[in-house]
PDB file of C-alpha atoms and ligand atoms in Angstrom:
ATOM      1  CA  MET A   1      -0.105  -0.056  -0.141  1.00  0.00           C
ATOM      2  CA  ARG A   2       0.986   3.422  -0.760  1.00  0.00           C
ATOM      3  CA  LEU A   3      -0.019   5.682   1.059  1.00  0.00           C
ATOM      4  CA  LYS A   4      -0.623   3.726   4.579  1.00  0.00           C
ATOM      5  CA  ASP A   5      -1.574   5.785   7.763  1.00  0.00           C
ATOM      6  CA  LYS A   6      -1.394   8.941   5.391  1.00  0.00           C
ATOM      7  CA  TRP A   7      -4.088  11.295   5.691  1.00  0.00           C
ATOM      8  CA  ALA A   8      -5.764  13.327   2.693  1.00  0.00           C
ATOM      9  CA  LEU A   9      -8.030  16.164   2.580  1.00  0.00           C
ATOM     10  CA  VAL A  10     -10.153  16.222  -0.491  1.00  0.00           C
ATOM     11  CA  THR A  11     -12.397  19.030  -1.775  1.00  0.00           C
ATOM     12  CA  GLY A  12     -15.461  18.047  -3.222  1.00  0.00           C
ATOM     13  CA  GLY A  13     -14.462  14.761  -2.347  1.00  0.00           C
ATOM     14  CA  SER A  14     -18.877  14.106  -1.822  1.00  0.00           C
ATOM     15  CA  ARG A  15     -19.301  13.263  -5.188  1.00  0.00           C
ATOM     16  CA  GLY A  16     -17.801  12.537  -8.695  1.00  0.00           C
ATOM     17  CA  ILE A  17     -14.237  12.622 -10.112  1.00  0.00           C
ATOM     18  CA  GLY A  18     -13.751  13.797  -5.899  1.00  0.00           C
ATOM     19  CA  LYS A  19     -15.669  10.836  -4.650  1.00  0.00           C
ATOM     20  CA  GLY A  20     -13.547   8.433  -7.219  1.00  0.00           C
ATOM     21  CA  ILE A  21     -10.002  10.185  -6.440  1.00  0.00           C
ATOM     22  CA  CYS A  22     -10.933   9.222  -2.655  1.00  0.00           C
ATOM     23  CA  ILE A  23     -12.155   5.911  -3.118  1.00  0.00           C
ATOM     24  CA  GLY A  24      -8.603   5.586  -4.880  1.00  0.00           C
ATOM     25  CA  LEU A  25      -6.356   7.004  -1.965  1.00  0.00           C
ATOM     26  CA  ALA A  26      -8.164   4.546   0.372  1.00  0.00           C
ATOM     27  CA  LYS A  27      -7.519   1.841  -1.349  1.00  0.00           C
ATOM     28  CA  GLU A  28      -3.799   2.771  -0.855  1.00  0.00           C
ATOM     29  CA  GLY A  29      -4.349   2.630   2.786  1.00  0.00           C
ATOM     30  CA  CYS A  30      -4.737   6.401   3.062  1.00  0.00           C
ATOM     31  CA  ASN A  31      -7.129   8.295   5.891  1.00  0.00           C
ATOM     32  CA  VAL A  32      -9.340  11.006   4.217  1.00  0.00           C
ATOM     33  CA  VAL A  33     -10.892  14.044   5.525  1.00  0.00           C
ATOM     34  CA  LEU A  34     -13.843  14.773   2.509  1.00  0.00           C
ATOM     35  CA  ASN A  35     -15.263  18.174   1.999  1.00  0.00           C
ATOM     36  CA  TYR A  36     -18.328  19.033   0.579  1.00  0.00           C
ATOM     37  CA  VAL A  37     -20.185  22.285   0.676  1.00  0.00           C
ATOM     38  CA  GLY A  38     -24.421  21.195   0.401  1.00  0.00           C
ATOM     39  CA  ASN A  39     -24.588  17.718  -0.072  1.00  0.00           C
ATOM     40  CA  ARG A  40     -24.463  16.154   3.293  1.00  0.00           C
ATOM     41  CA  ALA A  41     -26.093  12.584   2.067  1.00  0.00           C
ATOM     42  CA  ALA A  42     -23.617  12.352  -0.708  1.00  0.00           C
ATOM     43  CA  ALA A  43     -20.634  13.247   1.512  1.00  0.00           C
ATOM     44  CA  GLU A  44     -21.597  10.621   4.315  1.00  0.00           C
ATOM     45  CA  GLU A  45     -22.474   8.076   1.862  1.00  0.00           C
ATOM     46  CA  THR A  46     -18.818   8.465   0.840  1.00  0.00           C
ATOM     47  CA  VAL A  47     -17.474   8.075   3.986  1.00  0.00           C
ATOM     48  CA  GLY A  48     -19.369   4.826   4.688  1.00  0.00           C
ATOM     49  CA  ILE A  49     -17.591   3.911   1.542  1.00  0.00           C
ATOM     50  CA  LEU A  50     -14.582   4.762   2.440  1.00  0.00           C
ATOM     51  CA  GLN A  51     -14.536   3.316   5.592  1.00  0.00           C
ATOM     52  CA  ASP A  52     -15.800  -0.142   4.449  1.00  0.00           C
ATOM     53  CA  LEU A  53     -12.368  -0.361   2.656  1.00  0.00           C
ATOM     54  CA  GLY A  54     -11.137  -0.378   6.108  1.00  0.00           C
ATOM     55  CA  VAL A  55      -9.369   3.407   6.488  1.00  0.00           C
ATOM     56  CA  ALA A  56     -10.502   6.305   8.530  1.00  0.00           C
ATOM     57  CA  ALA A  57     -13.081   8.952   7.309  1.00  0.00           C
ATOM     58  CA  GLU A  58     -14.914  11.793   7.723  1.00  0.00           C
ATOM     59  CA  ALA A  59     -16.508  14.783   6.342  1.00  0.00           C
ATOM     60  CA  ILE A  60     -16.541  18.773   6.627  1.00  0.00           C
ATOM     61  CA  GLN A  61     -18.947  20.882   4.909  1.00  0.00           C
ATOM     62  CA  ALA A  62     -17.070  24.428   3.254  1.00  0.00           C
ATOM     63  CA  ASN A  63     -17.796  26.733   0.567  1.00  0.00           C
ATOM     64  CA  VAL A  64     -13.607  26.680  -0.458  1.00  0.00           C
ATOM     65  CA  GLY A  65     -14.165  30.254  -2.040  1.00  0.00           C
ATOM     66  CA  ILE A  66     -14.724  31.415   1.412  1.00  0.00           C
ATOM     67  CA  ARG A  67     -11.684  32.332   3.404  1.00  0.00           C
ATOM     68  CA  ALA A  68     -12.984  31.670   6.650  1.00  0.00           C
ATOM     69  CA  ASP A  69     -14.799  28.543   5.944  1.00  0.00           C
ATOM     70  CA  VAL A  70     -11.403  26.936   4.863  1.00  0.00           C
ATOM     71  CA  GLU A  71      -9.732  28.302   7.812  1.00  0.00           C
ATOM     72  CA  ARG A  72     -12.277  26.580   9.975  1.00  0.00           C
ATOM     73  CA  MET A  73     -11.974  23.405   8.237  1.00  0.00           C
ATOM     74  CA  ILE A  74      -8.215  22.918   8.343  1.00  0.00           C
ATOM     75  CA  ALA A  75      -8.183  23.842  11.958  1.00  0.00           C
ATOM     76  CA  GLU A  76     -10.830  21.226  12.370  1.00  0.00           C
ATOM     77  CA  ALA A  77      -9.126  18.542  10.004  1.00  0.00           C
ATOM     78  CA  THR A  78      -6.093  19.255  11.837  1.00  0.00           C
ATOM     79  CA  ALA A  79      -7.032  18.752  15.311  1.00  0.00           C
ATOM     80  CA  SER A  80      -7.024  15.272  15.899  1.00  0.00           C
ATOM     81  CA  HIS A  81      -4.343  13.784  12.954  1.00  0.00           C
ATOM     82  CA  GLN A  82      -1.861  15.497  11.088  1.00  0.00           C
ATOM     83  CA  LEU A  83      -2.532  15.710   7.148  1.00  0.00           C
ATOM     84  CA  ASP A  84      -0.277  14.960   4.339  1.00  0.00           C
ATOM     85  CA  ILE A  85      -1.855  15.534   1.186  1.00  0.00           C
ATOM     86  CA  LEU A  86      -4.549  18.226  -0.537  1.00  0.00           C
ATOM     87  CA  VAL A  87      -6.253  17.361  -3.401  1.00  0.00           C
ATOM     88  CA  GLY A  88      -8.080  20.704  -4.549  1.00  0.00           C
ATOM     89  CA  ASN A  89     -10.811  19.251  -6.577  1.00  0.00           C
ATOM     90  CA  ALA A  90     -14.410  20.912  -5.451  1.00  0.00           C
ATOM     91  CA  GLY A  91     -15.242  22.783  -8.944  1.00  0.00           C
ATOM     92  CA  VAL A  92     -18.181  23.994 -10.610  1.00  0.00           C
ATOM     93  CA  VAL A  93     -18.986  24.954 -14.105  1.00  0.00           C
ATOM     94  CA  ASP A  94     -21.877  27.497 -15.957  1.00  0.00           C
ATOM     95  CA  MET A  95     -22.457  27.663 -20.014  1.00  0.00           C
ATOM     96  CA  GLN A  96     -22.637  31.038 -21.439  1.00  0.00           C
ATOM     97  CA  PRO A  97     -21.952  32.128 -24.946  1.00  0.00           C
ATOM     98  CA  PHE A  98     -18.671  35.062 -24.174  1.00  0.00           C
ATOM     99  CA  LEU A  99     -21.194  38.132 -24.953  1.00  0.00           C
ATOM    100  CA  GLU A 100     -23.870  36.690 -22.206  1.00  0.00           C
ATOM    101  CA  ILE A 101     -21.410  36.034 -19.341  1.00  0.00           C
ATOM    102  CA  THR A 102     -22.894  37.754 -16.218  1.00  0.00           C
ATOM    103  CA  PRO A 103     -20.953  39.047 -13.007  1.00  0.00           C
ATOM    104  CA  GLU A 104     -22.478  36.706 -11.168  1.00  0.00           C
ATOM    105  CA  ALA A 105     -21.475  33.842 -13.238  1.00  0.00           C
ATOM    106  CA  TRP A 106     -18.404  35.083 -13.558  1.00  0.00           C
ATOM    107  CA  SER A 107     -17.851  35.099  -9.485  1.00  0.00           C
ATOM    108  CA  TYR A 108     -19.741  31.707  -8.994  1.00  0.00           C
ATOM    109  CA  GLN A 109     -17.279  29.971 -11.028  1.00  0.00           C
ATOM    110  CA  MET A 110     -13.894  32.232 -10.169  1.00  0.00           C
ATOM    111  CA  ASP A 111     -14.597  32.015  -6.557  1.00  0.00           C
ATOM    112  CA  THR A 112     -14.900  28.120  -6.532  1.00  0.00           C
ATOM    113  CA  ASN A 113     -12.410  26.884  -8.798  1.00  0.00           C
ATOM    114  CA  LEU A 114      -9.559  29.779  -8.687  1.00  0.00           C
ATOM    115  CA  LEU A 115     -10.070  32.048  -5.513  1.00  0.00           C
ATOM    116  CA  GLY A 116     -11.050  28.327  -3.899  1.00  0.00           C
ATOM    117  CA  SER A 117      -7.909  26.695  -4.721  1.00  0.00           C
ATOM    118  CA  PHE A 118      -5.784  29.557  -3.628  1.00  0.00           C
ATOM    119  CA  ASN A 119      -7.619  30.168  -0.308  1.00  0.00           C
ATOM    120  CA  ILE A 120      -7.263  26.203   0.275  1.00  0.00           C
ATOM    121  CA  GLY A 121      -3.432  25.820  -1.289  1.00  0.00           C
ATOM    122  CA  GLN A 122      -2.373  28.831   0.916  1.00  0.00           C
ATOM    123  CA  VAL A 123      -3.633  27.727   4.096  1.00  0.00           C
ATOM    124  CA  MET A 124      -2.713  23.903   3.574  1.00  0.00           C
ATOM    125  CA  GLY A 125       0.672  25.314   2.042  1.00  0.00           C
ATOM    126  CA  ARG A 126       1.362  27.521   5.365  1.00  0.00           C
ATOM    127  CA  TYR A 127       0.190  24.487   7.602  1.00  0.00           C
ATOM    128  CA  PHE A 128       2.724  22.041   5.719  1.00  0.00           C
ATOM    129  CA  VAL A 129       5.578  24.839   6.209  1.00  0.00           C
ATOM    130  CA  ASP A 130       4.729  25.777  10.302  1.00  0.00           C
ATOM    131  CA  ASN A 131       4.770  21.473  10.542  1.00  0.00           C
ATOM    132  CA  ASN A 132       7.492  20.500   8.553  1.00  0.00           C
ATOM    133  CA  ILE A 133       5.320  18.360   6.677  1.00  0.00           C
ATOM    134  CA  SER A 134       7.030  17.395   2.836  1.00  0.00           C
ATOM    135  CA  GLY A 135       3.427  17.950   1.646  1.00  0.00           C
ATOM    136  CA  LYS A 136       1.551  17.153  -1.497  1.00  0.00           C
ATOM    137  CA  ILE A 137      -0.879  19.332  -3.251  1.00  0.00           C
ATOM    138  CA  VAL A 138      -2.287  18.445  -6.327  1.00  0.00           C
ATOM    139  CA  PHE A 139      -5.353  20.509  -8.345  1.00  0.00           C
ATOM    140  CA  VAL A 140      -7.584  18.712 -10.750  1.00  0.00           C
ATOM    141  CA  THR A 141      -8.046  21.549 -13.471  1.00  0.00           C
ATOM    142  CA  SER A 142      -9.172  20.252 -16.986  1.00  0.00           C
ATOM    143  CA  PHE A 143      -7.726  19.860 -20.180  1.00  0.00           C
ATOM    144  CA  ASN A 144      -9.452  23.680 -20.493  1.00  0.00           C
ATOM    145  CA  GLN A 145      -6.320  24.656 -18.817  1.00  0.00           C
ATOM    146  CA  GLU A 146      -5.030  24.695 -22.034  1.00  0.00           C
ATOM    147  CA  VAL A 147      -7.850  24.819 -24.622  1.00  0.00           C
ATOM    148  CA  PRO A 148     -11.233  26.630 -24.357  1.00  0.00           C
ATOM    149  CA  ASN A 149     -14.686  25.257 -24.621  1.00  0.00           C
ATOM    150  CA  ALA A 150     -17.074  27.727 -26.497  1.00  0.00           C
ATOM    151  CA  THR A 151     -19.824  28.461 -24.173  1.00  0.00           C
ATOM    152  CA  GLN A 152     -17.231  27.316 -21.156  1.00  0.00           C
ATOM    153  CA  GLY A 153     -14.925  30.568 -21.005  1.00  0.00           C
ATOM    154  CA  VAL A 154     -15.152  31.427 -17.755  1.00  0.00           C
ATOM    155  CA  TYR A 155     -14.643  27.456 -16.404  1.00  0.00           C
ATOM    156  CA  SER A 156     -11.321  27.420 -19.097  1.00  0.00           C
ATOM    157  CA  ILE A 157     -10.265  31.074 -17.529  1.00  0.00           C
ATOM    158  CA  SER A 158     -10.513  29.492 -13.929  1.00  0.00           C
ATOM    159  CA  LYS A 159      -8.896  25.939 -15.175  1.00  0.00           C
ATOM    160  CA  SER A 160      -5.848  27.962 -16.721  1.00  0.00           C
ATOM    161  CA  GLY A 161      -5.388  30.007 -13.641  1.00  0.00           C
ATOM    162  CA  ILE A 162      -5.306  27.220 -11.692  1.00  0.00           C
ATOM    163  CA  LYS A 163      -2.498  25.914 -13.425  1.00  0.00           C
ATOM    164  CA  MET A 164      -0.500  29.057 -12.871  1.00  0.00           C
ATOM    165  CA  LEU A 165      -1.119  28.916  -9.598  1.00  0.00           C
ATOM    166  CA  ALA A 166       0.364  25.774  -9.090  1.00  0.00           C
ATOM    167  CA  LYS A 167       3.515  26.863 -10.812  1.00  0.00           C
ATOM    168  CA  VAL A 168       3.614  29.228  -8.615  1.00  0.00           C
ATOM    169  CA  MET A 169       3.212  27.598  -5.753  1.00  0.00           C
ATOM    170  CA  ALA A 170       5.471  24.824  -6.807  1.00  0.00           C
ATOM    171  CA  LEU A 171       8.374  27.049  -7.243  1.00  0.00           C
ATOM    172  CA  GLU A 172       8.095  28.743  -3.967  1.00  0.00           C
ATOM    173  CA  LEU A 173       7.170  25.987  -2.041  1.00  0.00           C
ATOM    174  CA  ALA A 174       9.950  23.706  -3.730  1.00  0.00           C
ATOM    175  CA  GLU A 175      12.350  24.376  -0.720  1.00  0.00           C
ATOM    176  CA  TYR A 176      10.241  23.215   1.719  1.00  0.00           C
ATOM    177  CA  GLY A 177       9.538  20.146   0.134  1.00  0.00           C
ATOM    178  CA  ILE A 178       6.160  20.485  -0.652  1.00  0.00           C
ATOM    179  CA  ASN A 179       5.217  18.933  -4.379  1.00  0.00           C
ATOM    180  CA  VAL A 180       2.559  20.760  -6.143  1.00  0.00           C
ATOM    181  CA  ASN A 181       0.840  19.544  -9.689  1.00  0.00           C
ATOM    182  CA  THR A 182      -2.553  19.466 -11.338  1.00  0.00           C
ATOM    183  CA  ILE A 183      -4.388  16.713 -13.100  1.00  0.00           C
ATOM    184  CA  ALA A 184      -5.792  17.890 -16.143  1.00  0.00           C
ATOM    185  CA  ALA A 185      -9.121  15.982 -16.494  1.00  0.00           C
ATOM    186  CA  GLY A 186     -10.817  15.078 -19.683  1.00  0.00           C
ATOM    187  CA  ALA A 187     -14.661  14.195 -19.811  1.00  0.00           C
ATOM    188  CA  VAL A 188     -16.099  12.380 -17.048  1.00  0.00           C
ATOM    189  CA  ILE A 189     -19.479  11.706 -16.952  1.00  0.00           C
ATOM    190  CA  THR A 190     -20.818  13.129 -13.312  1.00  0.00           C
ATOM    191  CA  ASP A 191     -22.921  15.196 -12.209  1.00  0.00           C
ATOM    192  CA  ILE A 192     -21.326  18.404 -13.648  1.00  0.00           C
ATOM    193  CA  ASN A 193     -21.571  17.766 -16.838  1.00  0.00           C
ATOM    194  CA  LYS A 194     -25.220  15.828 -16.641  1.00  0.00           C
ATOM    195  CA  LYS A 195     -27.219  18.714 -17.959  1.00  0.00           C
ATOM    196  CA  GLN A 196     -25.030  18.919 -20.549  1.00  0.00           C
ATOM    197  CA  VAL A 197     -25.005  15.593 -21.742  1.00  0.00           C
ATOM    198  CA  GLU A 198     -28.968  15.226 -21.747  1.00  0.00           C
ATOM    199  CA  MET A 199     -29.820  18.743 -23.668  1.00  0.00           C
ATOM    200  CA  PHE A 200     -27.102  17.552 -26.603  1.00  0.00           C
ATOM    201  CA  PRO A 201     -27.997  13.687 -27.010  1.00  0.00           C
ATOM    202  CA  GLY A 202     -25.117  13.012 -29.191  1.00  0.00           C
ATOM    203  CA  LEU A 203     -22.181  14.514 -27.184  1.00  0.00           C
ATOM    204  CA  VAL A 204     -21.809  10.979 -25.929  1.00  0.00           C
ATOM    205  CA  ASP A 205     -21.124   8.843 -29.275  1.00  0.00           C
ATOM    206  CA  ARG A 206     -19.421  12.339 -30.608  1.00  0.00           C
ATOM    207  CA  LEU A 207     -16.556  12.086 -28.176  1.00  0.00           C
ATOM    208  CA  ASN A 208     -16.275   8.625 -28.162  1.00  0.00           C
ATOM    209  CA  LYS A 209     -15.192   9.747 -32.058  1.00  0.00           C
ATOM    210  CA  ILE A 210     -13.210  12.293 -31.096  1.00  0.00           C
ATOM    211  CA  ILE A 211     -11.412  11.104 -28.228  1.00  0.00           C
ATOM    212  CA  PRO A 212      -8.021   9.261 -30.069  1.00  0.00           C
ATOM    213  CA  LEU A 213      -8.716   6.720 -27.289  1.00  0.00           C
ATOM    214  CA  HIS A 214     -12.284   6.202 -27.821  1.00  0.00           C
ATOM    215  CA  ARG A 215     -13.946   6.540 -24.630  1.00  0.00           C
ATOM    216  CA  TRP A 216     -15.087   9.036 -21.747  1.00  0.00           C
ATOM    217  CA  GLY A 217     -13.188   9.335 -19.056  1.00  0.00           C
ATOM    218  CA  THR A 218     -13.563   7.449 -15.861  1.00  0.00           C
ATOM    219  CA  VAL A 219     -13.368   8.255 -11.764  1.00  0.00           C
ATOM    220  CA  GLU A 220     -11.092   5.677 -11.533  1.00  0.00           C
ATOM    221  CA  ASP A 221      -8.886   6.836 -14.506  1.00  0.00           C
ATOM    222  CA  MET A 222      -8.644  10.348 -12.417  1.00  0.00           C
ATOM    223  CA  ALA A 223      -7.941   8.419  -9.028  1.00  0.00           C
ATOM    224  CA  HIS A 224      -4.659   6.651 -10.275  1.00  0.00           C
ATOM    225  CA  ALA A 225      -3.416   9.909 -11.610  1.00  0.00           C
ATOM    226  CA  ALA A 226      -4.171  11.454  -8.060  1.00  0.00           C
ATOM    227  CA  VAL A 227      -2.348   8.027  -5.660  1.00  0.00           C
ATOM    228  CA  TYR A 228       0.619   8.663  -7.809  1.00  0.00           C
ATOM    229  CA  LEU A 229       0.787  12.531  -7.446  1.00  0.00           C
ATOM    230  CA  ALA A 230       0.545  11.913  -3.687  1.00  0.00           C
ATOM    231  CA  SER A 231       2.546   9.316  -3.509  1.00  0.00           C
ATOM    232  CA  SER A 232       6.693   9.186  -3.053  1.00  0.00           C
ATOM    233  CA  GLU A 233       6.786   7.745  -6.409  1.00  0.00           C
ATOM    234  CA  SER A 234       6.286  11.923  -7.371  1.00  0.00           C
ATOM    235  CA  ASP A 235       8.971  13.052  -5.599  1.00  0.00           C
ATOM    236  CA  TYR A 236      10.808  14.410  -8.345  1.00  0.00           C
ATOM    237  CA  VAL A 237       7.727  15.907  -9.902  1.00  0.00           C
ATOM    238  CA  THR A 238       6.535  19.529  -9.054  1.00  0.00           C
ATOM    239  CA  GLY A 239       4.938  22.284 -11.106  1.00  0.00           C
ATOM    240  CA  SER A 240       3.594  19.681 -13.789  1.00  0.00           C
ATOM    241  CA  THR A 241       0.340  18.523 -15.248  1.00  0.00           C
ATOM    242  CA  ILE A 242      -0.558  14.941 -15.716  1.00  0.00           C
ATOM    243  CA  PHE A 243      -3.696  14.900 -18.791  1.00  0.00           C
ATOM    244  CA  VAL A 244      -5.873  12.458 -18.159  1.00  0.00           C
ATOM    245  CA  GLU A 245      -7.998  13.016 -21.278  1.00  0.00           C
ATOM    246  CA  GLY A 246      -7.838   9.903 -23.351  1.00  0.00           C
ATOM    247  CA  GLY A 247      -5.241  12.438 -26.029  1.00  0.00           C
ATOM    248  CA  ILE A 248      -8.239  14.770 -27.055  1.00  0.00           C
ATOM    249  CA  MET A 249      -5.909  17.535 -26.827  1.00  0.00           C
ATOM    250  CA  ILE A 250      -3.585  15.894 -29.543  1.00  0.00           C
ATOM    251  CA  ASN A 251      -6.512  15.277 -31.871  1.00  0.00           C
ATOM    252  CA  ASN A 252      -7.209  18.931 -32.885  1.00  0.00           C
ATOM    253  CA  GLY A 253     -11.002  17.882 -33.991  1.00  0.00           C
ATOM    254  CA  MET A 254      -9.703  15.489 -37.243  1.00  0.00           C
ATOM    255  CA  MET A 255     -10.484  12.787 -36.189  1.00  0.00           C
ATOM    256  CA  ILE A 256     -14.650  13.494 -36.720  1.00  0.00           C
ATOM    257  CA  ASN A 257     -14.196  14.427 -40.143  1.00  0.00           C
ATOM    258  CA  VAL A 258     -12.055  11.713 -40.780  1.00  0.00           C
ATOM    259  CA  VAL A 259     -14.462   9.103 -38.636  1.00  0.00           C
ATOM    260  CA  GLU A 260     -17.780  11.071 -40.501  1.00  0.00           C
ATOM    261  CA  GLU A 261     -16.253  10.809 -44.431  1.00  0.00           C
TER     262      GLU A 261
HETATM  263  N1  NAP B   1     -16.239  15.562 -15.437  1.00  0.00           N
HETATM  264  C1  NAP B   1     -15.643  16.259 -16.206  1.00  0.00           C
HETATM  265  O1  NAP B   1     -16.268  16.217 -17.264  1.00  0.00           O
HETATM  266  C2  NAP B   1     -14.694  16.859 -15.543  1.00  0.00           C
HETATM  267  C3  NAP B   1     -13.325  17.135 -16.962  1.00  0.00           C
HETATM  268  C4  NAP B   1     -12.490  17.963 -16.602  1.00  0.00           C
HETATM  269  C5  NAP B   1     -12.012  18.652 -15.053  1.00  0.00           C
HETATM  270  N2  NAP B   1     -13.227  18.373 -14.227  1.00  0.00           N
HETATM  271  C6  NAP B   1     -12.934  18.595 -12.982  1.00  0.00           C
HETATM  272  O2  NAP B   1     -13.197  17.660 -11.488  1.00  0.00           O
HETATM  273  C7  NAP B   1     -13.548  18.419 -10.390  1.00  0.00           C
HETATM  274  C8  NAP B   1     -14.716  17.307  -9.821  1.00  0.00           C
HETATM  275  O3  NAP B   1     -15.513  17.387 -11.202  1.00  0.00           O
HETATM  276  P1  NAP B   1     -17.229  16.908 -10.852  1.00  0.00           P
HETATM  277  O4  NAP B   1     -17.033  16.086 -12.647  1.00  0.00           O
HETATM  278  O5  NAP B   1     -16.423  15.405 -10.065  1.00  0.00           O
HETATM  279  O6  NAP B   1     -18.541  17.442 -10.606  1.00  0.00           O
HETATM  280  P2  NAP B   1     -19.546  16.877  -9.124  1.00  0.00           P
HETATM  281  O7  NAP B   1     -19.946  15.592  -9.843  1.00  0.00           O
HETATM  282  O8  NAP B   1     -20.522  18.481 -10.047  1.00  0.00           O
HETATM  283  O9  NAP B   1     -18.590  17.302  -8.156  1.00  0.00           O
HETATM  284  C9  NAP B   1     -18.428  18.783  -7.477  1.00  0.00           C
HETATM  285  C10 NAP B   1     -18.007  18.495  -5.875  1.00  0.00           C
HETATM  286  O10 NAP B   1     -17.557  19.744  -5.404  1.00  0.00           O
HETATM  287  C11 NAP B   1     -18.181  20.379  -4.704  1.00  0.00           C
HETATM  288  N3  NAP B   1     -18.246  21.754  -4.299  1.00  0.00           N
HETATM  289  C12 NAP B   1     -18.979  22.273  -5.059  1.00  0.00           C
HETATM  290  N4  NAP B   1     -18.841  23.379  -5.274  1.00  0.00           N
HETATM  291  C13 NAP B   1     -17.745  23.890  -4.214  1.00  0.00           C
HETATM  292  C14 NAP B   1     -17.887  24.820  -2.989  1.00  0.00           C
HETATM  293  N5  NAP B   1     -17.683  25.889  -3.421  1.00  0.00           N
HETATM  294  N6  NAP B   1     -16.883  24.391  -2.180  1.00  0.00           N
HETATM  295  C15 NAP B   1     -16.465  23.205  -1.614  1.00  0.00           C
HETATM  296  N7  NAP B   1     -17.050  21.921  -2.739  1.00  0.00           N
HETATM  297  C16 NAP B   1     -17.880  22.388  -3.219  1.00  0.00           C
HETATM  298  C17 NAP B   1     -19.399  19.416  -4.964  1.00  0.00           C
HETATM  299  O11 NAP B   1     -20.088  19.274  -3.279  1.00  0.00           O
HETATM  300  P3  NAP B   1     -21.729  18.741  -2.668  1.00  0.00           P
HETATM  301  O12 NAP B   1     -21.909  17.505  -3.112  1.00  0.00           O
HETATM  302  O13 NAP B   1     -21.510  19.342  -1.380  1.00  0.00           O
HETATM  303  O14 NAP B   1     -22.224  19.488  -3.731  1.00  0.00           O
HETATM  304  C18 NAP B   1     -18.911  18.028  -5.240  1.00  0.00           C
HETATM  305  O15 NAP B   1     -18.406  17.066  -4.195  1.00  0.00           O
HETATM  306  C19 NAP B   1     -13.808  19.620 -10.563  1.00  0.00           C
HETATM  307  O16 NAP B   1     -12.863  20.513 -10.485  1.00  0.00           O
HETATM  308  C20 NAP B   1     -14.133  19.949 -12.394  1.00  0.00           C
HETATM  309  O17 NAP B   1     -13.930  21.292 -12.576  1.00  0.00           O
HETATM  310  C21 NAP B   1     -14.559  17.468 -14.213  1.00  0.00           C
END
């Protein structure tokens, strides 16, 4: 077991990719504090799954976009055990064409995704430094950290910002033995894109064609990368990104034409 007796904090660990990462960490013996914002039932269900895997687990409510919430959560989580790993995964998306983006939609996504990553990253970074912990920090971004999706402008900007946040943190925290990396996730069917998948019935098949590996990602795909970046196997990796997106970025949209013609 690669993470036996470690403790990880996973933001947005109640559902979707965060839940999958919690399970992946737990399978390697890692105890987990999982964070959620509103869905207590889902958080408790995930805690139960983790405990059944034989690790200790607890859930703490906090909005990562609110600094006081994040400080309270970390104080609570570290009161009874040492944290070794942070997975900053909490994220939201809202779809608007660029000319229709409202200030509210901008704030909603930037506050959760980018400000939330800064809040959790800085408070945990300070905790690691003050306690001489060679911590591992992993942010879940998206392939949109590199290329935008139409109608997901704010989301893409926020993910690009997290990529640079991780590089800044990696540079300045390296001397404390802290590694900071991102996972650029590809498309995974979760609650975050359920509406989109329902609105565009052809989307699932279309992506299966466009993606060079011809399938959507799974939460387990993301968990494998998170376990690697949380473990000592990645000690010489920092300021970096693992792309777990089936090759979608190397395709440039060409394969769909080839397949269709
Ligand atoms: N699914 C994809 O295709 C995809 C692709 C690339 C990247 N990603 C990224 O992967 C991450 C997880 O996405 P997902 O697909 O698993 O989404 P999801 O199923 O909608 O889950 C979102 C999680 O984030 C939590 N959350 C939302 N806002 C929060 C806040 N302000 N403070 C704390 N927690 C908050 C939710 O908590 P509650 O349960 O309490 O609501 C939930 O646990 C996101 O950063 C997303 O951008 C997803």
